[in-house]
Short mmCIF file of C-alpha atoms in Angstrom, two decimals:
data_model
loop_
_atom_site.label_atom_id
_atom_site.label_comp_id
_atom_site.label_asym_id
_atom_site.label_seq_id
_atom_site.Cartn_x
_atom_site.Cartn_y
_atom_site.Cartn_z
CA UNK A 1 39.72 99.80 -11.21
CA UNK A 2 40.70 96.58 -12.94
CA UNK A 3 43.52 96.67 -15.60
CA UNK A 4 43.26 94.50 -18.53
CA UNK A 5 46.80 92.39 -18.76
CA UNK A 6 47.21 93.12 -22.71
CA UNK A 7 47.46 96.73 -20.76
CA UNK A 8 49.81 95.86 -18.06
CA UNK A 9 52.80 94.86 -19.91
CA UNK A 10 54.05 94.63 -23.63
CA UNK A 11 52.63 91.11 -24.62
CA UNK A 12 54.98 90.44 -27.02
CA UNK A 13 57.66 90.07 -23.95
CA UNK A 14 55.84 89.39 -21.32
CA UNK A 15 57.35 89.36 -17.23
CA UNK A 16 57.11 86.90 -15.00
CA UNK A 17 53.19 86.50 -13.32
CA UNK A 18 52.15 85.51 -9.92
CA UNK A 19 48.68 83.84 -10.63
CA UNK A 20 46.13 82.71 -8.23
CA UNK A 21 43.27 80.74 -8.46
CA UNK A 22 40.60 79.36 -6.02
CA UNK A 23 38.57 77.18 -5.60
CA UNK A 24 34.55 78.23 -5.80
CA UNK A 25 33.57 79.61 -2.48
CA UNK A 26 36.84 78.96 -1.67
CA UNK A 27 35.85 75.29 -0.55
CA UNK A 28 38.63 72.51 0.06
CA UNK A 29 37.88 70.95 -2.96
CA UNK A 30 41.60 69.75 -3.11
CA UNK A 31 41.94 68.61 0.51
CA UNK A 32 39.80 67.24 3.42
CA UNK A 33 36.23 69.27 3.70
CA UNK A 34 34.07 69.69 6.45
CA UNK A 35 32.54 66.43 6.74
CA UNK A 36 35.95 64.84 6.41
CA UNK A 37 35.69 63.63 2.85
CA UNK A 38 40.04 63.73 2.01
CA UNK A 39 40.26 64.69 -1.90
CA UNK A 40 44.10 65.67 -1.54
CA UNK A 41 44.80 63.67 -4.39
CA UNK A 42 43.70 66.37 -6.91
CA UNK A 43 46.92 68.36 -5.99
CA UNK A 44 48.99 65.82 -8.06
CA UNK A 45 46.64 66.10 -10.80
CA UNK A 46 47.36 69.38 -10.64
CA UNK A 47 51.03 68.87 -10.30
CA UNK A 48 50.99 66.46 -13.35
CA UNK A 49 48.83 69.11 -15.55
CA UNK A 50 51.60 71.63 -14.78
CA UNK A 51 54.19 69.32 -15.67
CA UNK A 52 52.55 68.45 -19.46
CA UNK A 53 52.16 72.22 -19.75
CA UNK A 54 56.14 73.21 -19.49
CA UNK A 55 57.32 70.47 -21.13
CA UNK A 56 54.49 71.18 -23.68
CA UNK A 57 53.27 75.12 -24.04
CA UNK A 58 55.74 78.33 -24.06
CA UNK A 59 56.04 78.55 -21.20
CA UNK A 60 58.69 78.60 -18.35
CA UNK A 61 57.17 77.74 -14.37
CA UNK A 62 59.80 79.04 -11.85
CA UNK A 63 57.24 78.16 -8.90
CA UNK A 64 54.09 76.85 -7.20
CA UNK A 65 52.30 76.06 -4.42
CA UNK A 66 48.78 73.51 -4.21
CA UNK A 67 46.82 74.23 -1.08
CA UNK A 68 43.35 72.83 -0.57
CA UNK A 69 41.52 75.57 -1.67
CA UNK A 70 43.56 77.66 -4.02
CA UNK A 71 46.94 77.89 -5.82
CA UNK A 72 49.76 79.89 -6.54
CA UNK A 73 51.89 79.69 -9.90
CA UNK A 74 55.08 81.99 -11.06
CA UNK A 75 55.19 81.91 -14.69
CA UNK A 76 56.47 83.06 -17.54
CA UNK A 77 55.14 82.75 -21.20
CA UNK A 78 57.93 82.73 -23.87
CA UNK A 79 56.29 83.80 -27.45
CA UNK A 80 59.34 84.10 -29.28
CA UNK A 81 59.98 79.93 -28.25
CA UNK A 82 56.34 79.40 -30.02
CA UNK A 83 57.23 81.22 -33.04
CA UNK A 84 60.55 79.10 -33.24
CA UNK A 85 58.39 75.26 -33.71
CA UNK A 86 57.71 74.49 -37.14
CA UNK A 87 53.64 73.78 -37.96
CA UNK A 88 54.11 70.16 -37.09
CA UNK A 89 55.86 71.12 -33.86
CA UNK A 90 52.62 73.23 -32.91
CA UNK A 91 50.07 70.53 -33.33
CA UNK A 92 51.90 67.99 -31.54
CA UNK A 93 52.40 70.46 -28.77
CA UNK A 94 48.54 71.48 -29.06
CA UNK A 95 47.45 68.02 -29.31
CA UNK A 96 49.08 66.94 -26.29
CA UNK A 97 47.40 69.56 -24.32
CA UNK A 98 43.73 69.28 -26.15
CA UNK A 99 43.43 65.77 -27.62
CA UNK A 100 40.76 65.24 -29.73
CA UNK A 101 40.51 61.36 -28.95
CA UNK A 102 40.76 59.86 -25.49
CA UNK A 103 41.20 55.96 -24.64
CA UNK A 104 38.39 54.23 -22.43
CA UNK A 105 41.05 54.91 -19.83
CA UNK A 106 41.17 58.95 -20.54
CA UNK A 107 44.41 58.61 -21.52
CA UNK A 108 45.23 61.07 -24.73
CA UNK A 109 45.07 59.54 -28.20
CA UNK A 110 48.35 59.88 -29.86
CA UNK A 111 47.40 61.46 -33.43
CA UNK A 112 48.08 59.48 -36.61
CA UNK A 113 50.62 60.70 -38.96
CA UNK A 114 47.84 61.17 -42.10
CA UNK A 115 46.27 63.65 -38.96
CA UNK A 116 48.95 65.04 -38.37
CA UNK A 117 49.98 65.88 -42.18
CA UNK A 118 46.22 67.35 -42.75
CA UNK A 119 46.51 69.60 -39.99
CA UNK A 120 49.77 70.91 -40.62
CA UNK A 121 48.33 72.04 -43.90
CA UNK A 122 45.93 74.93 -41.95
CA UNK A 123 47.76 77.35 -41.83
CA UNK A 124 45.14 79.43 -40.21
CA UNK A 125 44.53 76.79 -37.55
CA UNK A 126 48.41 76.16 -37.24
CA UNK A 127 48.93 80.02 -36.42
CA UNK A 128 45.60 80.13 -34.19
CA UNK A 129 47.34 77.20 -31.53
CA UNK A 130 50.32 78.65 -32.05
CA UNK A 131 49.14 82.22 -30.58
CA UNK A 132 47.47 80.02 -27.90
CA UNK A 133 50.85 77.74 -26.99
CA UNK A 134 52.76 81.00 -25.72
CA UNK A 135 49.28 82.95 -23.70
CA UNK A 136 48.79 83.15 -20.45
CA UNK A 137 45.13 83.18 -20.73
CA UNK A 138 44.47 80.03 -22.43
CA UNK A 139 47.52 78.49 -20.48
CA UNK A 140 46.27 78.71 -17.49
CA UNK A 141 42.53 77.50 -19.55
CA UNK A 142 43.99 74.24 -20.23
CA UNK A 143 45.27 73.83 -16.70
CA UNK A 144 41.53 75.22 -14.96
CA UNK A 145 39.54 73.45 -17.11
CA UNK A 146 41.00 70.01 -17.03
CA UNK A 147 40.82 69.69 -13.30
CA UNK A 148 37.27 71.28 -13.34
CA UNK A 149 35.71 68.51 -15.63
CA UNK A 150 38.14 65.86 -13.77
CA UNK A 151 37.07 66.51 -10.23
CA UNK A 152 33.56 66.62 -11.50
CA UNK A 153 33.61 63.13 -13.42
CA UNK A 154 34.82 62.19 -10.00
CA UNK A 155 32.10 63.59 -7.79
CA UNK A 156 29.37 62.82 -10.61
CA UNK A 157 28.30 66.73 -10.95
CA UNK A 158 28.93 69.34 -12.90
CA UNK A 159 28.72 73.21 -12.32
CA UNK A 160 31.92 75.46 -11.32
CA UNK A 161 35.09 74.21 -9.69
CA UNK A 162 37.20 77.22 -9.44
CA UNK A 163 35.94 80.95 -8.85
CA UNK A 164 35.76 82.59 -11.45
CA UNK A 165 38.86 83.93 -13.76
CA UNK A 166 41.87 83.68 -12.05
CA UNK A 167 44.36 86.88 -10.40
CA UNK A 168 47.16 87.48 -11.84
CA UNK A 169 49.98 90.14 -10.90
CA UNK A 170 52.95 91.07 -13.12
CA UNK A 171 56.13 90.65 -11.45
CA UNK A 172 58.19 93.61 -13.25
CA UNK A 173 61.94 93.56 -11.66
CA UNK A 174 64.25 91.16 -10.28
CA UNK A 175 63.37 91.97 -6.65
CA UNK A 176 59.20 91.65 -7.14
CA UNK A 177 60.18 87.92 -9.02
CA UNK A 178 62.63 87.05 -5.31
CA UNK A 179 59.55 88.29 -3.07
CA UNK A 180 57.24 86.76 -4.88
CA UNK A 181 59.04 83.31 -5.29
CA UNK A 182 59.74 83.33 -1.02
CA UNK A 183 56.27 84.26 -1.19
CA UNK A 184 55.00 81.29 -2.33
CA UNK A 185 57.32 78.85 -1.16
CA UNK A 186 56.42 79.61 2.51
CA UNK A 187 52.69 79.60 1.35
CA UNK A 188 52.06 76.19 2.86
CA UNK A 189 54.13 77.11 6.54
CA UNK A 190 51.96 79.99 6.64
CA UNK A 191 48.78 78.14 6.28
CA UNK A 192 50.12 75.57 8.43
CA UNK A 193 50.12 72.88 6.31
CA UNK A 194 53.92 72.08 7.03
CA UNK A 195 56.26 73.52 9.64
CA UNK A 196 59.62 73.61 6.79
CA UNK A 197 60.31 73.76 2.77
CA UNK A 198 61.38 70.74 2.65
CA UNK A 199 58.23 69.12 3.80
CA UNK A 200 56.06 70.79 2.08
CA UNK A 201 54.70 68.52 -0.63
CA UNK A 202 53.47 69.94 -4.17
CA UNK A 203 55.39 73.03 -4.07
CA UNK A 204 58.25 74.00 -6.21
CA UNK A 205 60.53 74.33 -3.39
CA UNK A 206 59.70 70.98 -2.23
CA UNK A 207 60.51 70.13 -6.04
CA UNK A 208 63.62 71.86 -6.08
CA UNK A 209 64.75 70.78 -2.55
CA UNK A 210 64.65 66.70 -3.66
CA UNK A 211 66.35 67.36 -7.11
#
């Protein structure tokens, strides 16, 4: 039987997480398909999502791996970082996640300080992002969801990109986090996407390896 997360560890300080997520019918939606269409580029979308999201949510990312039909992430949500950014802090940080303005381009409208200043002034609202800054749940939303309605402007359809809610398993000790890390780092040898670390693009060990 299933185990709701708020069950499976005290939310308030919450472990590290392996989460996977796939693509719907587990389709190479982020690689070459059957008829040889290559869409590989998504995995740096992907990559760059990630990227705004530590930088942006509480959050820390000790790993991942982008195959062409699913991914893995090792994560950590931090919620006493959240409750440490003042109000304007939190709407910058939301913003940047869910602009409400895009360019022509789909590039994120920076908000206007007079925006800014009124939205600092809801509380409610300012509280409400904040909860959602430092949860896994709507973390890994605003990472699903963007490269959903991406890949769909791209193929000019709509309808599900990824199957259903994601997995996620709560890595509770030091040796689960070690196992789980080697886990995914040798994800892409195992599928035979690369034959060494080092060469295997959009992972965090291939991160780690060039810094």
């Amino acid at each position: 039987m299933t185990i709701a997360r708020k069950h499976q560890f005290d939310p308030s300080n919450p472990p590290w997480v392996h989460c996977i997520s796939r693509c719907v019918r587990r389709a190479f939606l982020c690689g070459q398909d059957f008829h040889g269409r290559d869409v590989s580029h998504r995995k740096a979308w992907i990559e760059q999502r990630l990227r705004l999201l530590a930088r942006t949510a509480a959050v820390d990312i000790a790993g991942y791996a982008l195959l062409e039909n699913h991914g893995h992430f090792v994560l950590r949500m931090i919620p006493k970082r959240a409750q440490a950014w003042t109000a304007e802090e939190v709407v910058r940080r939301y913003l940047s996640i869910w602009p409400r303005e895009r360019g022509a381009d789909g590039r994120a409208v920076e908000p206007s300080p007079s925006d800014i200043a009124e939205l600092v002034q809801q509380t409610e609202q300012v509280e409400r992002w904040r909860g959602r800054l430092c949860d896994l749940g709507w973390l890994m939303k605003a990472l699903k969801e963007h490269i959903a309605r991406r890949a769909n402007k791209e193929d000019g359809c709509s309808g599900a990109f990824w199957e259903g809610r994601y997995k996620s398993v709560p890595l509770l000790d030091q040796a689960a986090l070690v196992a789980c890390m080697a886990y995914v780092d040798l994800n892409p040898i195992r599928a035979k996407v690369s034959d060494r670390p080092e060469q295997s693009r959009f992972t965090g060990a291939h991160e780690r390896i060039q810094a």
